[in-house]
Each structure stands twice: as C-alpha cells, then as structure tokens.
Amino acid sequence: MQADIAKILFPREQIAQRVDDLAGEIVRAYDLETNADLVLVSILSGALIFTADLMRRLPQPMRIGLITVSAYRGATTESRGARVLRELDVDVTDRHVLLVDDILDTGGTLRLVRERLLLARPRSLRTCVLLRKPSKAPIDLPVDFVGFDIDNEFVVGYGLDYNDLYRNLPDIGVLKKELYSC
Ligand code: XMP
C-alpha cells in the first residue's frame, strides 16, 4: 500500500495533534447545557476513523448516529453525486447535532446529509470535517470545524479510500496518479 502513495501529506502524529486541537474547539463551542442532548453523526465509511479518534477526545456525554453515503465514485476519483446507502440510526429531533465527515470536496455528500438532518428538526446543527478542498467547496455550505485545507489532489488513508482500498493507512497521502482514473 505504501508503495502506491506519491507523497505523505499528513503523517499520523500531525493528524493526532490536529484532532486534539479540533476537540478543544468543539468542547469550547458547546456549553454544558447542550451536552446532554449532543448527537455526533458520522458519515460512513470515510469518517469512520476520524470519528473514532475525535469522539474519544470529547469528554461530554453524547449519542452516536451513523449514516452511510456513497459518493458514486466507483473506480474513478470524480464524484457523480451522493446517495444514502443506510439511513441514520438515531433520533436527532430537538437535539444538538455535530455532523462529522472525512472531507469536503464538491459538497454533494454534506449537502445531502444536512438536508436530511434538518427535516428531523434538530435543536442545532454544526459540521466538522477533517479535510477541505477550498478550491472546490461551495461557499453556501457552512462548516464549523475544519482540520486541514488541502489542494485539489486525491488523497487516501485515515479512512479515505480509493475504490474501497487504503482506508487502513494510518497517514494521509496523495495516491500516485497512474493508479487512478479521473
Ligand atoms: P463530496 O464531493 O461529496 O465528496 O464533497 C465527499 C466524499 O467523497 C469522498 N472523497 C474523497 N475520498 N479522497 C478520498 O479518498 C479524496 O480526495 C476525496 N474527495 C472526496 C469522501 O468519501 C467524501 O466523504
């Protein structure tokens, strides 16, 4: 797997440090009153590892909700729209929701999940992404917490995949161009 990576963007130590800092920002953003009703909604499968690390750094009581979304990518890196594969498994009505995703690219995935969540009338809705591609992310899609901004390169590792592979790489890296089609 390592041989397929053109360059490491974020080594595991840097990711761990940034997740620590993000957790601090999140703790400060939610006051004690909201804690009891906090639901952390994770978008699978990409946010699996990020969520597992982030939630263990948040001391407040919380429920976890999972929703599985496919970005319709297949064996290409180009998103062709998002679709829900498995619906959210927790009630978010009148609760404070923190939506967690791996990466904000074109925004199709986050937009789809946000719209679904809002239908259930949460008390508040904030969004946290580990990575964001500012050159592609739409300006009308708000994110409250961002780990790192990156260039428009296709990245894998730490939960992010290409064709369902590389999720278990502990670092985040850029995949060699000859290995994928756009
Ligand atoms: P959109 O375009 O909907 O993309 O914002 C979000 C979802 O697509 C996946 N994605 C990526 N996966 N490297 C990946 O491994 C990338 O560079 C990348 N860009 C988008 C990811 O699952 C994300 O939730």
PDB file of C-alpha atoms and ligand atoms in Angstrom:
ATOM      1  CA  MET A   1       0.000   0.000   0.000  1.00  0.00           C
ATOM      2  CA  GLN A   2       2.714   2.483   0.977  1.00  0.00           C
ATOM      3  CA  ALA A   3       4.279   1.997  -2.462  1.00  0.00           C
ATOM      4  CA  ASP A   4       1.100   3.412  -4.067  1.00  0.00           C
ATOM      5  CA  ILE A   5       1.457   6.749  -2.259  1.00  0.00           C
ATOM      6  CA  ALA A   6       3.167   9.591  -4.145  1.00  0.00           C
ATOM      7  CA  LYS A   7       3.670  11.711  -1.023  1.00  0.00           C
ATOM      8  CA  ILE A   8       2.528  11.792   2.590  1.00  0.00           C
ATOM      9  CA  LEU A   9       0.501  14.956   3.227  1.00  0.00           C
ATOM     10  CA  PHE A  10      -0.214  14.462   6.914  1.00  0.00           C
ATOM     11  CA  PRO A  11       1.698  11.925   8.987  1.00  0.00           C
ATOM     12  CA  ARG A  12      -0.189  10.218  11.819  1.00  0.00           C
ATOM     13  CA  GLU A  13       1.406  12.405  14.525  1.00  0.00           C
ATOM     14  CA  GLN A  14       0.248  15.593  12.819  1.00  0.00           C
ATOM     15  CA  ILE A  15      -3.265  14.184  12.413  1.00  0.00           C
ATOM     16  CA  ALA A  16      -3.384  13.232  16.092  1.00  0.00           C
ATOM     17  CA  GLN A  17      -2.278  16.735  17.128  1.00  0.00           C
ATOM     18  CA  ARG A  18      -4.878  18.395  14.911  1.00  0.00           C
ATOM     19  CA  VAL A  19      -7.660  16.094  16.148  1.00  0.00           C
ATOM     20  CA  ASP A  20      -6.689  17.093  19.710  1.00  0.00           C
ATOM     21  CA  ASP A  21      -6.957  20.771  18.793  1.00  0.00           C
ATOM     22  CA  LEU A  22     -10.263  20.264  16.982  1.00  0.00           C
ATOM     23  CA  ALA A  23     -11.679  18.507  20.037  1.00  0.00           C
ATOM     24  CA  GLY A  24     -10.679  21.538  22.104  1.00  0.00           C
ATOM     25  CA  GLU A  25     -12.505  23.853  19.687  1.00  0.00           C
ATOM     26  CA  ILE A  26     -15.601  21.648  19.832  1.00  0.00           C
ATOM     27  CA  VAL A  27     -15.619  21.448  23.634  1.00  0.00           C
ATOM     28  CA  ARG A  28     -15.445  25.234  23.807  1.00  0.00           C
ATOM     29  CA  ALA A  29     -18.275  25.636  21.281  1.00  0.00           C
ATOM     30  CA  TYR A  30     -20.773  23.510  23.201  1.00  0.00           C
ATOM     31  CA  ASP A  31     -21.685  24.674  26.673  1.00  0.00           C
ATOM     32  CA  LEU A  32     -22.725  22.337  29.447  1.00  0.00           C
ATOM     33  CA  GLU A  33     -26.441  22.774  28.831  1.00  0.00           C
ATOM     34  CA  THR A  34     -26.200  21.371  25.310  1.00  0.00           C
ATOM     35  CA  ASN A  35     -24.061  18.420  26.293  1.00  0.00           C
ATOM     36  CA  ALA A  36     -26.868  16.170  27.453  1.00  0.00           C
ATOM     37  CA  ASP A  37     -28.544  16.323  24.065  1.00  0.00           C
ATOM     38  CA  LEU A  38     -25.489  16.068  21.831  1.00  0.00           C
ATOM     39  CA  VAL A  39     -25.575  13.600  18.938  1.00  0.00           C
ATOM     40  CA  LEU A  40     -22.442  13.044  16.890  1.00  0.00           C
ATOM     41  CA  VAL A  41     -23.495  11.911  13.412  1.00  0.00           C
ATOM     42  CA  SER A  42     -20.749  10.195  11.429  1.00  0.00           C
ATOM     43  CA  ILE A  43     -20.873   9.771   7.652  1.00  0.00           C
ATOM     44  CA  LEU A  44     -19.608   6.295   6.806  1.00  0.00           C
ATOM     45  CA  SER A  45     -17.452   4.866   5.641  1.00  0.00           C
ATOM     46  CA  GLY A  46     -14.914   7.668   5.154  1.00  0.00           C
ATOM     47  CA  ALA A  47     -15.370   9.329   8.562  1.00  0.00           C
ATOM     48  CA  LEU A  48     -15.043   6.057  10.494  1.00  0.00           C
ATOM     49  CA  ILE A  49     -11.507   6.519  11.809  1.00  0.00           C
ATOM     50  CA  PHE A  50     -11.718  10.280  12.267  1.00  0.00           C
ATOM     51  CA  THR A  51     -14.941   9.898  14.278  1.00  0.00           C
ATOM     52  CA  ALA A  52     -13.476   7.149  16.457  1.00  0.00           C
ATOM     53  CA  ASP A  53     -10.494   9.337  17.328  1.00  0.00           C
ATOM     54  CA  LEU A  54     -12.453  12.574  17.743  1.00  0.00           C
ATOM     55  CA  MET A  55     -15.215  11.185  19.968  1.00  0.00           C
ATOM     56  CA  ARG A  56     -12.709   9.751  22.429  1.00  0.00           C
ATOM     57  CA  ARG A  57     -11.273  13.243  22.914  1.00  0.00           C
ATOM     58  CA  LEU A  58     -14.673  14.767  23.722  1.00  0.00           C
ATOM     59  CA  PRO A  59     -15.474  14.431  27.415  1.00  0.00           C
ATOM     60  CA  GLN A  60     -19.161  15.398  27.276  1.00  0.00           C
ATOM     61  CA  PRO A  61     -21.963  12.792  27.232  1.00  0.00           C
ATOM     62  CA  MET A  62     -23.133  12.098  23.696  1.00  0.00           C
ATOM     63  CA  ARG A  63     -25.024   9.727  21.477  1.00  0.00           C
ATOM     64  CA  ILE A  64     -23.565   8.427  18.217  1.00  0.00           C
ATOM     65  CA  GLY A  65     -25.520   8.219  14.963  1.00  0.00           C
ATOM     66  CA  LEU A  66     -24.331   6.566  11.762  1.00  0.00           C
ATOM     67  CA  ILE A  67     -25.387   7.206   8.184  1.00  0.00           C
ATOM     68  CA  THR A  68     -23.802   5.516   5.165  1.00  0.00           C
ATOM     69  CA  VAL A  69     -23.426   7.551   1.997  1.00  0.00           C
ATOM     70  CA  SER A  70     -21.900   6.636  -1.323  1.00  0.00           C
ATOM     71  CA  ALA A  71     -20.330   9.401  -3.391  1.00  0.00           C
ATOM     72  CA  TYR A  72     -20.964   7.303  -6.555  1.00  0.00           C
ATOM     73  CA  ARG A  73     -17.294   7.154  -7.308  1.00  0.00           C
ATOM     74  CA  GLY A  74     -16.573   3.549  -8.259  1.00  0.00           C
ATOM     75  CA  ALA A  75     -13.147   3.180  -9.802  1.00  0.00           C
ATOM     76  CA  THR A  76     -12.783   6.874 -10.592  1.00  0.00           C
ATOM     77  CA  THR A  77     -11.936   9.852  -8.367  1.00  0.00           C
ATOM     78  CA  GLU A  78     -14.664  12.043  -9.833  1.00  0.00           C
ATOM     79  CA  SER A  79     -17.862  12.287  -7.738  1.00  0.00           C
ATOM     80  CA  ARG A  80     -21.072  11.757  -9.690  1.00  0.00           C
ATOM     81  CA  GLY A  81     -23.488  12.691  -6.916  1.00  0.00           C
ATOM     82  CA  ALA A  82     -24.174  11.264  -3.477  1.00  0.00           C
ATOM     83  CA  ARG A  83     -26.790   8.778  -2.327  1.00  0.00           C
ATOM     84  CA  VAL A  84     -27.735   7.354   1.068  1.00  0.00           C
ATOM     85  CA  LEU A  85     -26.992   3.626   1.381  1.00  0.00           C
ATOM     86  CA  ARG A  86     -28.057   3.261   5.021  1.00  0.00           C
ATOM     87  CA  GLU A  87     -30.300   5.715   6.856  1.00  0.00           C
ATOM     88  CA  LEU A  88     -29.431   7.432  10.128  1.00  0.00           C
ATOM     89  CA  ASP A  89     -30.000   5.129  13.089  1.00  0.00           C
ATOM     90  CA  VAL A  90     -30.663   7.668  15.860  1.00  0.00           C
ATOM     91  CA  ASP A  91     -33.339  10.274  16.605  1.00  0.00           C
ATOM     92  CA  VAL A  92     -31.959  13.815  16.279  1.00  0.00           C
ATOM     93  CA  THR A  93     -35.193  15.746  16.810  1.00  0.00           C
ATOM     94  CA  ASP A  94     -34.672  18.566  19.303  1.00  0.00           C
ATOM     95  CA  ARG A  95     -31.071  17.509  19.915  1.00  0.00           C
ATOM     96  CA  HIS A  96     -27.793  19.274  19.176  1.00  0.00           C
ATOM     97  CA  VAL A  97     -26.133  17.564  16.219  1.00  0.00           C
ATOM     98  CA  LEU A  98     -22.467  17.576  15.282  1.00  0.00           C
ATOM     99  CA  LEU A  99     -22.093  16.161  11.780  1.00  0.00           C
ATOM    100  CA  VAL A 100     -18.670  14.590  11.131  1.00  0.00           C
ATOM    101  CA  ASP A 101     -17.214  13.821   7.713  1.00  0.00           C
ATOM    102  CA  ASP A 102     -13.796  12.970   6.362  1.00  0.00           C
ATOM    103  CA  ILE A 103     -13.529  15.519   3.544  1.00  0.00           C
ATOM    104  CA  LEU A 104     -15.456  18.382   1.994  1.00  0.00           C
ATOM    105  CA  ASP A 105     -14.817  18.162  -1.722  1.00  0.00           C
ATOM    106  CA  THR A 106     -17.675  19.219  -4.037  1.00  0.00           C
ATOM    107  CA  GLY A 107     -20.039  19.312  -1.044  1.00  0.00           C
ATOM    108  CA  GLY A 108     -22.586  16.878  -2.501  1.00  0.00           C
ATOM    109  CA  THR A 109     -22.322  14.460   0.415  1.00  0.00           C
ATOM    110  CA  LEU A 110     -22.586  17.044   3.187  1.00  0.00           C
ATOM    111  CA  ARG A 111     -25.436  18.850   1.477  1.00  0.00           C
ATOM    112  CA  LEU A 112     -27.426  15.634   1.144  1.00  0.00           C
ATOM    113  CA  VAL A 113     -26.962  14.646   4.794  1.00  0.00           C
ATOM    114  CA  ARG A 114     -27.559  18.178   6.120  1.00  0.00           C
ATOM    115  CA  GLU A 115     -30.856  18.399   4.247  1.00  0.00           C
ATOM    116  CA  ARG A 116     -31.970  15.044   5.690  1.00  0.00           C
ATOM    117  CA  LEU A 117     -30.996  16.024   9.220  1.00  0.00           C
ATOM    118  CA  LEU A 118     -32.763  19.370   9.030  1.00  0.00           C
ATOM    119  CA  LEU A 119     -36.019  17.594   8.134  1.00  0.00           C
ATOM    120  CA  ALA A 120     -35.862  15.961  11.569  1.00  0.00           C
ATOM    121  CA  ARG A 121     -35.628  19.423  13.227  1.00  0.00           C
ATOM    122  CA  PRO A 122     -32.507  19.196  15.410  1.00  0.00           C
ATOM    123  CA  ARG A 123     -32.060  21.936  18.008  1.00  0.00           C
ATOM    124  CA  SER A 124     -28.780  22.915  16.349  1.00  0.00           C
ATOM    125  CA  LEU A 125     -26.602  21.557  13.558  1.00  0.00           C
ATOM    126  CA  ARG A 126     -22.858  22.051  13.308  1.00  0.00           C
ATOM    127  CA  THR A 127     -20.434  20.401  10.909  1.00  0.00           C
ATOM    128  CA  CYS A 128     -16.880  19.145  11.358  1.00  0.00           C
ATOM    129  CA  VAL A 129     -14.658  17.880   8.527  1.00  0.00           C
ATOM    130  CA  LEU A 130     -11.096  16.672   8.784  1.00  0.00           C
ATOM    131  CA  LEU A 131     -10.138  17.898   5.297  1.00  0.00           C
ATOM    132  CA  ARG A 132     -11.485  20.566   2.955  1.00  0.00           C
ATOM    133  CA  LYS A 133     -10.609  21.394  -0.628  1.00  0.00           C
ATOM    134  CA  PRO A 134     -11.265  25.161  -0.662  1.00  0.00           C
ATOM    135  CA  SER A 135     -10.900  25.354  -4.446  1.00  0.00           C
ATOM    136  CA  LYS A 136     -13.977  23.112  -4.863  1.00  0.00           C
ATOM    137  CA  ALA A 137     -16.035  23.507  -1.677  1.00  0.00           C
ATOM    138  CA  PRO A 138     -19.210  25.551  -2.317  1.00  0.00           C
ATOM    139  CA  ILE A 139     -19.381  28.825  -0.391  1.00  0.00           C
ATOM    140  CA  ASP A 140     -23.024  28.316   0.609  1.00  0.00           C
ATOM    141  CA  LEU A 141     -22.249  25.154   2.592  1.00  0.00           C
ATOM    142  CA  PRO A 142     -21.223  26.110   6.126  1.00  0.00           C
ATOM    143  CA  VAL A 143     -18.658  24.092   8.079  1.00  0.00           C
ATOM    144  CA  ASP A 144     -17.890  24.991  11.661  1.00  0.00           C
ATOM    145  CA  PHE A 145     -14.729  22.972  12.298  1.00  0.00           C
ATOM    146  CA  VAL A 146     -12.034  22.122   9.715  1.00  0.00           C
ATOM    147  CA  GLY A 147      -8.917  20.047  10.325  1.00  0.00           C
ATOM    148  CA  PHE A 148      -6.821  20.924   7.289  1.00  0.00           C
ATOM    149  CA  ASP A 149      -7.332  22.736   3.986  1.00  0.00           C
ATOM    150  CA  ILE A 150      -5.714  20.878   1.079  1.00  0.00           C
ATOM    151  CA  ASP A 151      -5.075  21.365  -2.630  1.00  0.00           C
ATOM    152  CA  ASN A 152      -7.227  19.656  -5.220  1.00  0.00           C
ATOM    153  CA  GLU A 153      -5.424  16.306  -5.064  1.00  0.00           C
ATOM    154  CA  PHE A 154      -6.932  12.883  -4.484  1.00  0.00           C
ATOM    155  CA  VAL A 155      -5.992  11.721  -1.002  1.00  0.00           C
ATOM    156  CA  VAL A 156      -6.290   8.381   0.764  1.00  0.00           C
ATOM    157  CA  GLY A 157      -5.637   6.925   4.210  1.00  0.00           C
ATOM    158  CA  TYR A 158      -7.044   7.509   7.724  1.00  0.00           C
ATOM    159  CA  GLY A 159     -10.449   6.296   6.493  1.00  0.00           C
ATOM    160  CA  LEU A 160     -10.303   7.799   2.998  1.00  0.00           C
ATOM    161  CA  ASP A 161     -10.386   5.289   0.177  1.00  0.00           C
ATOM    162  CA  TYR A 162      -9.840   4.776  -3.493  1.00  0.00           C
ATOM    163  CA  ASN A 163     -12.096   2.015  -4.802  1.00  0.00           C
ATOM    164  CA  ASP A 164     -12.589   0.902  -1.150  1.00  0.00           C
ATOM    165  CA  LEU A 165      -8.868   0.427  -0.543  1.00  0.00           C
ATOM    166  CA  TYR A 166      -6.291   2.340   1.552  1.00  0.00           C
ATOM    167  CA  ARG A 167      -8.691   3.226   4.407  1.00  0.00           C
ATOM    168  CA  ASN A 168      -6.409   1.491   6.909  1.00  0.00           C
ATOM    169  CA  LEU A 169      -3.319   3.582   6.100  1.00  0.00           C
ATOM    170  CA  PRO A 170      -2.516   5.487   9.322  1.00  0.00           C
ATOM    171  CA  ASP A 171      -1.252   8.576   7.424  1.00  0.00           C
ATOM    172  CA  ILE A 172      -2.997  10.694   4.779  1.00  0.00           C
ATOM    173  CA  GLY A 173      -1.260  10.725   1.428  1.00  0.00           C
ATOM    174  CA  VAL A 174      -1.684  11.523  -2.243  1.00  0.00           C
ATOM    175  CA  LEU A 175      -2.280   8.486  -4.426  1.00  0.00           C
ATOM    176  CA  LYS A 176       0.051   8.020  -7.400  1.00  0.00           C
ATOM    177  CA  LYS A 177      -1.638   9.428 -10.493  1.00  0.00           C
ATOM    178  CA  GLU A 178      -1.010   6.329 -12.605  1.00  0.00           C
ATOM    179  CA  LEU A 179      -3.148   4.266 -10.187  1.00  0.00           C
ATOM    180  CA  TYR A 180      -6.454   6.025 -10.758  1.00  0.00           C
ATOM    181  CA  SER A 181      -8.713   7.366 -13.454  1.00  0.00           C
ATOM    182  CA  CYS A 182     -10.384  10.780 -13.068  1.00  0.00           C
TER     183      CYS A 182
HETATM  184  P1  XMP B   1     -18.094  15.450  -1.981  1.00  0.00           P
HETATM  185  O1  XMP B   1     -17.626  15.727  -3.380  1.00  0.00           O
HETATM  186  O2  XMP B   1     -19.497  14.890  -1.925  1.00  0.00           O
HETATM  187  O3  XMP B   1     -17.128  14.313  -1.504  1.00  0.00           O
HETATM  188  O4  XMP B   1     -17.871  16.632  -1.066  1.00  0.00           O
HETATM  189  C1  XMP B   1     -17.248  13.841  -0.267  1.00  0.00           C
HETATM  190  C2  XMP B   1     -16.987  12.359  -0.201  1.00  0.00           C
HETATM  191  O5  XMP B   1     -16.245  11.880  -1.339  1.00  0.00           O
HETATM  192  C3  XMP B   1     -15.117  11.203  -0.919  1.00  0.00           C
HETATM  193  N1  XMP B   1     -13.943  11.992  -1.365  1.00  0.00           N
HETATM  194  C4  XMP B   1     -12.722  11.594  -1.328  1.00  0.00           C
HETATM  195  N2  XMP B   1     -12.253  10.445  -0.929  1.00  0.00           N
HETATM  196  N3  XMP B   1     -10.085  11.201  -1.393  1.00  0.00           N
HETATM  197  C5  XMP B   1     -10.927  10.254  -0.959  1.00  0.00           C
HETATM  198  O6  XMP B   1     -10.465   9.187  -0.577  1.00  0.00           O
HETATM  199  C6  XMP B   1     -10.471  12.392  -1.854  1.00  0.00           C
HETATM  200  O7  XMP B   1      -9.660  13.229  -2.238  1.00  0.00           O
HETATM  201  C7  XMP B   1     -11.876  12.593  -1.817  1.00  0.00           C
HETATM  202  N4  XMP B   1     -12.631  13.602  -2.167  1.00  0.00           N
HETATM  203  C8  XMP B   1     -13.898  13.200  -1.874  1.00  0.00           C
HETATM  204  C9  XMP B   1     -15.211  11.103   0.576  1.00  0.00           C
HETATM  205  O8  XMP B   1     -15.763   9.866   0.946  1.00  0.00           O
HETATM  206  C10 XMP B   1     -16.154  12.165   0.994  1.00  0.00           C
HETATM  207  O9  XMP B   1     -16.969  11.856   2.118  1.00  0.00           O
END
